[in-house]
CSV table of C-alpha atoms in Angstrom, one decimal:
chain,number,residue,atom,x,y,z
L,125,MET,CA,12.5,-21.0,7.3
L,126,ALA,CA,10.2,-18.2,8.4
L,127,GLU,CA,11.4,-15.7,11.0
L,128,GLU,CA,9.8,-12.7,12.6
L,129,GLN,CA,11.6,-9.5,13.4
L,130,ALA,CA,9.3,-7.6,15.8
L,131,ARG,CA,11.6,-4.6,16.1
L,132,GLY,CA,11.3,-3.1,19.5
L,133,GLN,CA,8.5,-5.5,20.5
L,134,GLY,CA,10.5,-8.3,22.2
L,135,PRO,CA,12.3,-11.4,21.0
L,136,ALA,CA,11.8,-12.8,17.5
L,137,ARG,CA,9.1,-15.4,17.1
L,138,ARG,CA,9.9,-18.4,15.0
L,139,ASN,CA,7.5,-20.6,13.1
L,140,MET,CA,7.9,-24.1,11.6
L,141,LEU,CA,8.1,-25.4,8.1
L,142,SER,CA,6.9,-28.6,6.4
L,143,LYS,CA,6.1,-30.0,3.0
L,144,TRP,CA,5.1,-28.6,-0.5
L,145,LEU,CA,1.5,-27.9,-1.5
L,146,THR,CA,0.5,-27.9,-5.2
L,147,VAL,CA,-2.4,-25.5,-5.3
L,148,GLY,CA,-5.5,-27.2,-6.8
L,149,THR,CA,-4.7,-30.6,-5.3
L,150,LEU,CA,-7.2,-30.4,-2.5
L,151,ALA,CA,-6.1,-33.4,-0.6
L,152,LEU,CA,-2.7,-32.0,0.1
L,153,LEU,CA,-4.0,-28.9,1.8
L,154,ALA,CA,-5.8,-31.0,4.4
L,155,ALA,CA,-2.9,-33.5,4.8
L,156,CYS,CA,0.0,-31.0,5.4
L,157,GLN,CA,1.7,-31.5,8.8
L,158,VAL,CA,0.7,-29.0,11.5
L,159,VAL,CA,3.0,-28.4,14.4
L,160,PRO,CA,1.4,-27.4,17.7
L,161,LYS,CA,1.4,-23.7,18.4
L,162,GLY,CA,4.2,-22.4,20.4
L,163,ARG,CA,6.9,-25.0,19.6
L,164,PRO,CA,9.7,-23.0,18.0
L,165,GLY,CA,12.5,-24.2,15.8
L,166,PRO,CA,13.0,-25.0,12.1
L,167,VAL,CA,11.8,-28.2,10.5
L,168,ALA,CA,13.6,-27.8,7.2
L,169,PRO,CA,17.3,-28.9,7.6
L,170,PRO,CA,19.7,-25.9,7.8
L,171,PRO,CA,22.3,-25.4,5.0
L,172,THR,CA,25.3,-27.7,5.4
L,173,ALA,CA,29.0,-27.5,4.6
L,174,THR,CA,29.3,-23.7,4.9
L,175,ARG,CA,29.7,-21.5,7.9
L,176,PRO,CA,27.1,-18.7,7.9
L,177,GLU,CA,28.5,-15.2,7.7
L,178,PRO,CA,26.7,-12.1,9.0
L,179,VAL,CA,24.9,-9.9,6.5
L,180,GLY,CA,23.2,-7.6,9.0
L,181,PRO,CA,22.9,-7.0,12.7
L,182,SER,CA,21.1,-10.3,13.4
L,183,LEU,CA,20.7,-12.5,10.3
L,184,PRO,CA,23.3,-14.9,8.9
L,185,THR,CA,24.0,-15.5,5.2
L,186,ASP,CA,22.0,-18.4,3.8
L,187,LYS,CA,23.9,-20.1,1.0
L,188,GLU,CA,21.1,-22.3,-0.2
L,189,ARG,CA,17.9,-20.2,0.3
L,190,HIS,CA,16.7,-16.9,-1.0
L,191,ARG,CA,15.9,-14.2,1.6
L,192,VAL,CA,12.4,-12.9,1.3
L,193,ALA,CA,11.0,-10.1,3.6
L,194,LEU,CA,7.3,-9.8,4.6
L,195,LEU,CA,6.3,-6.4,5.8
L,196,ALA,CA,3.0,-6.2,7.6
L,197,PRO,CA,1.5,-4.5,10.8
L,198,LEU,CA,2.2,-7.0,13.5
L,199,THR,CA,1.3,-4.6,16.3
L,200,GLY,CA,-1.1,-1.7,16.6
L,201,PRO,CA,-4.7,-1.3,15.3
L,202,ASN,CA,-4.1,-3.4,12.1
L,203,ALA,CA,-2.2,-6.2,13.9
L,204,GLY,CA,-5.1,-8.7,13.4
L,205,VAL,CA,-5.1,-8.7,9.6
L,206,GLY,CA,-1.3,-8.2,9.5
L,207,THR,CA,-0.7,-11.2,11.8
L,208,SER,CA,-3.2,-13.3,9.7
L,209,ILE,CA,-1.2,-12.6,6.6
L,210,SER,CA,2.1,-13.4,8.2
L,211,ASN,CA,0.8,-16.5,9.8
L,212,ALA,CA,-0.6,-17.7,6.5
L,213,ALA,CA,2.8,-17.0,4.9
L,214,ASN,CA,4.3,-19.2,7.5
L,215,LEU,CA,1.9,-22.0,6.6
L,216,ALA,CA,2.8,-21.7,3.0
L,217,VAL,CA,6.5,-22.0,3.8
L,218,MET,CA,5.7,-25.1,5.9
L,219,ASP,CA,3.7,-26.6,3.0
L,220,THR,CA,6.4,-25.9,0.4
L,221,GLY,CA,9.2,-27.3,2.6
L,222,GLY,CA,11.2,-24.1,2.9
L,223,THR,CA,14.1,-25.5,0.8
L,224,LYS,CA,14.2,-22.5,-1.6
L,225,ILE,CA,13.3,-19.4,0.5
L,226,ARG,CA,13.6,-18.0,4.0
L,227,VAL,CA,10.9,-15.6,4.9
L,228,THR,CA,11.5,-13.0,7.6
L,229,MET,CA,8.7,-10.8,9.1
L,230,TYR,CA,9.1,-7.1,9.8
L,231,ASP,CA,6.6,-5.0,11.7
L,232,THR,CA,5.5,-1.9,9.7
L,233,ALA,CA,3.5,-0.5,12.7
L,234,THR,CA,6.7,0.7,14.2
L,235,GLY,CA,7.7,2.5,11.0
L,236,ALA,CA,7.3,1.3,7.4
L,237,ALA,CA,10.5,3.0,6.3
L,238,ALA,CA,12.6,1.5,9.1
L,239,ALA,CA,11.1,-1.9,8.4
L,240,ALA,CA,12.0,-1.7,4.7
L,241,GLN,CA,15.5,-0.4,5.4
L,242,ARG,CA,16.2,-3.2,7.9
L,243,ALA,CA,14.8,-5.8,5.4
L,244,ILE,CA,17.1,-4.6,2.7
L,245,ALA,CA,20.1,-4.3,5.0
L,246,GLU,CA,19.6,-7.9,6.0
L,247,GLY,CA,19.9,-9.2,2.5
L,248,ASN,CA,16.3,-9.7,1.4
L,249,ARG,CA,16.0,-9.7,-2.4
L,250,VAL,CA,12.2,-9.3,-2.6
L,251,ILE,CA,9.6,-7.8,-0.3
L,252,LEU,CA,6.1,-9.1,0.2
L,253,GLY,CA,3.9,-6.3,1.5
L,254,PRO,CA,3.3,-3.8,2.9
L,255,LEU,CA,-0.5,-4.0,3.5
L,256,LEU,CA,-1.6,-0.3,3.6
L,257,ALA,CA,-1.3,1.9,0.6
L,258,GLU,CA,0.3,4.7,2.6
L,259,ASP,CA,3.0,2.3,3.7
L,260,VAL,CA,3.5,1.1,0.1
L,261,ARG,CA,4.1,4.7,-0.9
L,262,ILE,CA,6.8,5.0,1.8
L,263,VAL,CA,8.5,1.8,1.1
L,264,ALA,CA,8.5,1.8,-2.7
L,265,PRO,CA,11.2,4.4,-3.3
L,266,ILE,CA,13.4,2.7,-0.7
L,267,ALA,CA,13.1,-0.6,-2.3
L,268,ARG,CA,13.4,0.8,-5.8
L,269,ALA,CA,16.7,2.4,-5.0
L,270,ALA,CA,18.0,-1.0,-3.8
L,271,LYS,CA,16.5,-2.7,-6.8
L,272,VAL,CA,14.3,-4.9,-4.6
L,273,PRO,CA,10.7,-5.4,-6.0
L,274,LEU,CA,7.6,-5.1,-3.8
L,275,ILE,CA,4.7,-7.5,-4.1
L,276,ALA,CA,2.2,-5.5,-2.0
L,277,PHE,CA,-1.0,-6.6,-0.3
L,278,SER,CA,-2.8,-3.3,-1.0
L,279,ASN,CA,-5.7,-3.1,-3.4
L,280,ASP,CA,-4.9,0.5,-4.4
L,281,ALA,CA,-4.0,0.3,-8.1
L,282,GLY,CA,-2.5,3.8,-7.7
L,283,VAL,CA,0.6,2.5,-6.0
L,284,ALA,CA,1.5,-0.1,-8.6
L,285,GLY,CA,4.3,0.3,-11.1
L,286,ASN,CA,8.0,1.0,-11.1
L,287,GLY,CA,8.9,-2.3,-9.4
L,288,THR,CA,5.7,-2.3,-7.2
L,289,TYR,CA,3.2,-5.1,-7.8
L,290,VAL,CA,-0.3,-5.0,-6.2
L,291,MET,CA,-1.9,-8.4,-5.1
L,292,GLY,CA,-5.0,-7.0,-3.4
L,293,TYR,CA,-8.5,-7.6,-4.7
L,294,SER,CA,-9.4,-4.9,-7.1
L,295,PRO,CA,-12.9,-3.4,-6.9
L,296,GLY,CA,-12.7,-2.6,-10.6
L,297,GLN,CA,-12.3,-6.2,-11.6
L,298,SER,CA,-15.1,-7.3,-9.3
L,299,ILE,CA,-17.5,-4.7,-10.7
L,300,ASN,CA,-16.6,-5.5,-14.3
L,301,ARG,CA,-17.2,-9.2,-13.7
L,302,VAL,CA,-20.6,-8.8,-12.0
L,303,ILE,CA,-21.8,-6.2,-14.6
L,304,ASP,CA,-20.8,-8.7,-17.4
L,305,TYR,CA,-22.8,-11.4,-15.7
L,306,ALA,CA,-25.8,-9.1,-15.2
L,307,LYS,CA,-25.6,-8.1,-18.9
L,308,SER,CA,-25.7,-11.8,-19.8
L,309,LYS,CA,-29.0,-12.0,-17.9
L,310,GLY,CA,-30.6,-9.2,-19.9
L,311,VAL,CA,-29.8,-6.2,-17.6
L,312,THR,CA,-29.0,-3.1,-19.6
L,313,LYS,CA,-29.9,-0.2,-17.3
L,314,PHE,CA,-27.8,0.3,-14.2
L,315,ALA,CA,-27.6,2.7,-11.2
L,316,GLY,CA,-24.9,3.1,-8.6
L,317,LEU,CA,-24.6,4.0,-4.9
L,318,VAL,CA,-21.0,4.6,-3.9
L,319,PRO,CA,-19.4,6.0,-0.8
L,320,ILE,CA,-17.4,9.3,-0.8
L,321,GLY,CA,-13.7,8.5,-0.9
L,322,LEU,CA,-11.1,6.8,-3.0
L,323,TYR,CA,-12.8,3.4,-3.0
L,324,GLY,CA,-16.1,5.0,-4.1
L,325,GLN,CA,-14.3,7.1,-6.8
L,326,ARG,CA,-12.7,4.0,-8.3
L,327,SER,CA,-15.9,2.0,-8.0
L,328,SER,CA,-17.8,4.7,-9.8
L,329,THR,CA,-15.3,4.8,-12.6
L,330,ALA,CA,-15.3,1.0,-12.9
L,331,LEU,CA,-19.1,1.0,-13.1
L,332,LEU,CA,-19.2,3.5,-15.9
L,333,ARG,CA,-16.5,1.7,-17.9
L,334,ALA,CA,-18.0,-1.8,-17.4
L,335,VAL,CA,-21.5,-0.7,-18.4
L,336,GLU,CA,-20.3,1.2,-21.4
L,337,SER,CA,-18.2,-1.7,-22.6
L,338,SER,CA,-21.2,-4.0,-22.2
L,339,GLY,CA,-23.4,-1.8,-24.3
L,340,GLY,CA,-25.6,-0.8,-21.4
L,341,GLN,CA,-26.6,2.5,-19.7
L,342,VAL,CA,-25.9,4.0,-16.3
L,343,VAL,CA,-28.9,6.1,-15.5
L,344,SER,CA,-27.7,7.4,-12.1
L,345,VAL,CA,-24.7,7.3,-9.8
L,346,GLN,CA,-25.1,8.8,-6.3
L,347,THR,CA,-22.5,9.3,-3.5
L,348,PHE,CA,-23.1,9.2,0.3
L,349,ASP,CA,-20.9,9.7,3.4
L,350,ARG,CA,-22.3,6.6,5.2
L,351,SER,CA,-24.5,8.6,7.6
L,352,ALA,CA,-28.1,7.6,7.6
L,353,GLY,CA,-29.3,11.0,6.3
L,354,SER,CA,-26.7,11.1,3.5
L,355,MET,CA,-27.6,7.6,2.3
L,356,LYS,CA,-31.3,8.3,2.3
L,357,ALA,CA,-30.8,11.5,0.3
L,358,ALA,CA,-28.6,9.7,-2.2
L,359,ILE,CA,-31.2,6.9,-2.7
L,360,VAL,CA,-34.0,9.4,-3.1
L,361,LYS,CA,-32.1,11.1,-5.9
L,362,MET,CA,-31.2,7.8,-7.5
L,363,ASN,CA,-34.8,6.6,-7.4
L,364,ALA,CA,-36.0,9.9,-9.0
L,365,ALA,CA,-33.9,9.3,-12.1
L,366,SER,CA,-34.8,7.1,-15.0
L,367,PRO,CA,-35.9,3.5,-14.2
L,368,TYR,CA,-33.1,1.0,-13.6
L,369,GLN,CA,-32.9,-2.8,-13.6
L,370,ALA,CA,-29.9,-3.2,-11.3
L,371,VAL,CA,-28.1,-1.1,-8.7
L,372,LEU,CA,-24.5,-1.5,-7.6
L,373,ILE,CA,-23.9,-0.8,-3.9
L,374,ALA,CA,-20.2,-0.3,-3.9
L,375,ASP,CA,-19.7,-0.7,-0.1
L,376,SER,CA,-19.7,-3.4,2.6
L,377,GLY,CA,-22.5,-5.9,3.0
L,378,ARG,CA,-23.6,-4.3,6.2
L,379,VAL,CA,-24.0,-1.0,4.5
L,380,ALA,CA,-26.0,-2.8,1.8
L,381,LEU,CA,-28.3,-4.2,4.5
L,382,THR,CA,-29.3,-0.6,5.4
L,383,ALA,CA,-29.5,0.7,1.8
L,384,VAL,CA,-31.6,-2.1,0.2
L,385,PRO,CA,-34.9,-1.4,2.2
L,386,LEU,CA,-34.6,2.3,1.2
L,387,ILE,CA,-34.1,1.3,-2.4
L,388,ARG,CA,-37.1,-1.1,-2.4
L,389,ALA,CA,-39.3,1.6,-0.8
L,390,GLY,CA,-38.7,3.9,-3.8
L,391,GLY,CA,-38.1,3.3,-7.4
L,392,GLY,CA,-36.1,0.2,-7.1
L,393,ARG,CA,-38.7,-2.3,-5.9
L,394,SER,CA,-37.7,-5.0,-8.3
L,395,ALA,CA,-34.1,-4.0,-9.1
L,396,GLN,CA,-31.3,-6.6,-9.0
L,397,ILE,CA,-28.9,-5.8,-6.2
L,398,LEU,CA,-25.2,-6.0,-7.0
L,399,GLY,CA,-22.3,-5.8,-4.6
L,400,THR,CA,-18.4,-5.9,-4.8
L,401,GLU,CA,-15.7,-8.1,-3.5
L,402,LEU,CA,-16.1,-6.6,0.0
L,403,TRP,CA,-19.1,-8.8,0.5
L,404,ASN,CA,-16.9,-11.9,0.5
L,405,THR,CA,-15.6,-11.1,4.0
L,406,GLU,CA,-19.1,-11.0,5.5
L,407,ALA,CA,-20.7,-14.5,5.2
L,408,GLY,CA,-23.2,-13.6,7.8
L,409,ILE,CA,-25.0,-11.1,5.6
L,410,ALA,CA,-26.1,-13.8,3.1
L,411,ALA,CA,-29.1,-15.0,5.2
L,412,SER,CA,-30.6,-11.5,5.4
L,413,PRO,CA,-33.9,-11.3,3.5
L,414,ALA,CA,-32.9,-7.8,2.2
L,415,LEU,CA,-30.0,-9.3,0.2
L,416,LYS,CA,-31.8,-12.4,-1.1
L,417,ASN,CA,-30.6,-13.2,-4.6
L,418,ALA,CA,-28.1,-10.3,-4.6
L,419,TRP,CA,-25.0,-10.9,-6.8
L,420,PHE,CA,-21.4,-10.0,-6.3
L,421,ALA,CA,-18.1,-11.2,-7.9
L,422,SER,CA,-15.1,-12.3,-5.8
L,423,VAL,CA,-12.3,-14.8,-5.6
L,424,SER,CA,-13.3,-18.4,-4.9
L,425,ASP,CA,-13.5,-19.6,-1.3
L,426,GLY,CA,-13.0,-23.3,-2.1
L,427,LEU,CA,-9.4,-23.6,-1.2
L,428,TYR,CA,-9.6,-20.7,1.3
L,429,ASN,CA,-12.0,-22.6,3.5
L,430,GLN,CA,-9.4,-25.4,3.8
L,431,LEU,CA,-6.6,-22.9,4.5
L,432,ALA,CA,-8.8,-21.3,7.2
L,433,ALA,CA,-9.4,-24.7,8.8
L,434,LYS,CA,-5.7,-25.5,9.0
L,435,TYR,CA,-5.0,-22.0,10.3
L,436,ARG,CA,-7.5,-22.5,13.1
L,437,SER,CA,-5.9,-25.8,14.0
L,438,ARG,CA,-2.5,-24.3,14.3
L,439,TYR,CA,-3.2,-20.8,15.7
L,440,GLY,CA,-6.4,-21.4,17.6
L,441,LYS,CA,-8.4,-18.8,15.9
L,442,SER,CA,-9.9,-17.8,12.5
L,443,PRO,CA,-7.9,-15.8,10.1
L,444,TYR,CA,-8.9,-12.6,8.4
L,445,ARG,CA,-10.0,-13.2,4.7
L,446,LEU,CA,-6.9,-11.4,3.5
L,447,ALA,CA,-4.7,-14.1,5.0
L,448,SER,CA,-4.7,-15.9,1.6
L,449,LEU,CA,-2.6,-13.0,0.2
L,450,GLY,CA,0.3,-14.0,2.4
L,451,TYR,CA,-0.1,-17.6,1.5
L,452,ASP,CA,-0.3,-17.0,-2.2
L,453,ALA,CA,2.6,-14.5,-2.2
L,454,VAL,CA,4.9,-17.3,-0.7
L,455,LEU,CA,3.6,-19.8,-3.3
L,456,LEU,CA,4.4,-17.3,-6.1
L,457,VAL,CA,8.0,-16.6,-4.9
L,458,THR,CA,8.6,-20.3,-4.2
L,459,LYS,CA,7.6,-21.1,-7.8
L,460,ILE,CA,9.9,-18.4,-9.2
L,461,ALA,CA,12.7,-19.6,-6.9
L,462,ALA,CA,12.9,-22.9,-8.7
L,463,ASP,CA,14.8,-21.0,-11.5
L,464,TRP,CA,16.3,-18.2,-9.4
L,465,ARG,CA,20.0,-18.7,-8.5
L,466,VAL,CA,20.8,-17.9,-4.9
L,467,GLY,CA,22.8,-14.7,-4.5
L,468,THR,CA,21.4,-13.0,-7.7
L,469,PRO,CA,18.7,-10.3,-7.9
L,470,PHE,CA,15.1,-11.4,-7.9
L,471,PRO,CA,14.0,-12.2,-11.6
L,472,GLN,CA,11.3,-9.5,-11.7
L,473,SER,CA,10.4,-10.3,-15.3
L,474,ALA,CA,9.0,-13.7,-14.1
L,475,LEU,CA,6.2,-11.8,-12.3
L,476,THR,CA,4.6,-10.8,-15.6
L,477,ASP,CA,4.4,-14.3,-17.0
L,478,ALA,CA,1.4,-14.3,-19.3
L,479,GLY,CA,0.3,-17.7,-18.0
L,480,GLY,CA,0.0,-16.3,-14.5
L,481,PHE,CA,0.0,-18.2,-11.2
L,482,SER,CA,-2.3,-20.4,-9.1
L,483,GLY,CA,-3.1,-19.9,-5.5
L,484,ILE,CA,-5.6,-20.2,-2.7
L,485,ASP,CA,-7.6,-17.5,-4.4
L,486,GLY,CA,-7.4,-19.1,-7.8
L,487,ALA,CA,-5.7,-18.0,-11.0
L,488,PHE,CA,-4.0,-14.5,-11.1
L,489,ARG,CA,-1.4,-12.7,-13.1
L,490,PHE,CA,0.3,-9.3,-13.0
L,491,ASN,CA,-0.4,-7.0,-16.0
L,492,ARG,CA,2.1,-4.4,-17.3
L,493,GLU,CA,1.0,-1.9,-14.7
L,494,GLY,CA,1.8,-4.3,-11.9
L,495,ILE,CA,-1.8,-5.0,-10.9
L,496,ALA,CA,-3.0,-8.5,-10.2
L,497,GLU,CA,-5.6,-9.6,-12.7
L,498,ARG,CA,-7.8,-12.4,-11.1
L,499,ALA,CA,-10.2,-15.0,-12.3
L,500,LEU,CA,-13.4,-14.2,-10.4
L,501,GLU,CA,-16.6,-16.1,-9.7
L,502,VAL,CA,-20.1,-14.6,-9.3
L,503,GLN,CA,-21.9,-15.5,-6.0
L,504,GLN,CA,-25.5,-15.1,-5.0
L,505,ALA,CA,-26.7,-14.4,-1.4
L,506,GLY,CA,-29.4,-16.6,0.0
L,507,PRO,CA,-30.7,-18.3,3.2
L,508,GLY,CA,-28.1,-21.0,2.9
L,509,GLY,CA,-25.2,-18.6,2.4
L,510,PHE,CA,-23.4,-17.6,-0.7
L,511,THR,CA,-23.7,-19.9,-3.7
L,512,VAL,CA,-21.7,-19.8,-6.9
L,513,ILE,CA,-23.8,-19.0,-9.9
L,514,SER,CA,-21.0,-18.4,-12.4
L,515,PRO,CA,-17.7,-20.2,-11.7
L,516,ALA,CA,-14.3,-18.5,-12.1
L,517,PRO,CA,-12.2,-19.5,-15.1
L,518,ARG,CA,-9.4,-21.8,-14.3
L,519,GLY,CA,-6.7,-19.7,-16.0
L,520,PHE,CA,-6.0,-17.1,-18.6
């Protein structure tokens, strides 16, 4: 079953469980049982024939299910996305029946270290989360000392390794995919507009590597601090360089809406506009004339749209796009649990199965560095929304 431990925030909230979903079978996602919001209590039958024994201050021993912790910000400024992830994880437990795993939620907003310590003390053998890279850095050594692996929701590749696995959407993979697609359409000269900061640094490196490996040329990469003056100055410098056929705007779609008219007014009048996975969270930008025919690579939304509909039905509001990470993390652990004996350590080697896993966001697998490699599609913006112009591969 799924439980929530909101430490210091009031009584624990409980969510319900139901039947298994095989990802890729679309009919099941729509057909899964949905229990009205606010009705507590487990659906899956509790273990029988044994009396539970305490393993911590509040949780009993479960003789038939594996204990899995989910760490996310359930209060504070990031509570919206954290709650979306945890609620989607509850839906996944419901869909898979909850016969193999018991998921307990811990609030990192009140202290990531304390949440991790509590999760380990209460017998959890694997941790899903945290969300923020800074929290992953705090939790990782605590979990490592207890030999409990982390499957984090961060997209910061820098926190991966040594028992920490990163599920978040990597800008590097998105950039590599859209550059490869552009190259297949005859684009060889690229420019880049990237924000100052870690995301921009990694995007710039990814752009240079992707273009080099495709046999193309990067004629200019300019940075900006998101102020209007800084962006304008960066675009002026970029347009003053050698002519380019495509420009990558490694920032949100709303930033791109401001940048594109400035690019068109200078040397990039006919340049192909490229974006990153960040655009997939902003469907409203597709109809803007400024981004007409722009390309970006991201995970597929096919199954996510069904998950979002079910989420709205149960919780009465739309989820954040990152909610699928919580759902897919539960699917992953449930799959591994089929061959994982209760009471033994989590079989960490199963995470690096070369065949990978399938989820709401499509096929993915963890590489040797602990970073999720994803099968991405290329989408194009237009008046009717985002349309797929290059489908994601079905596997590896």
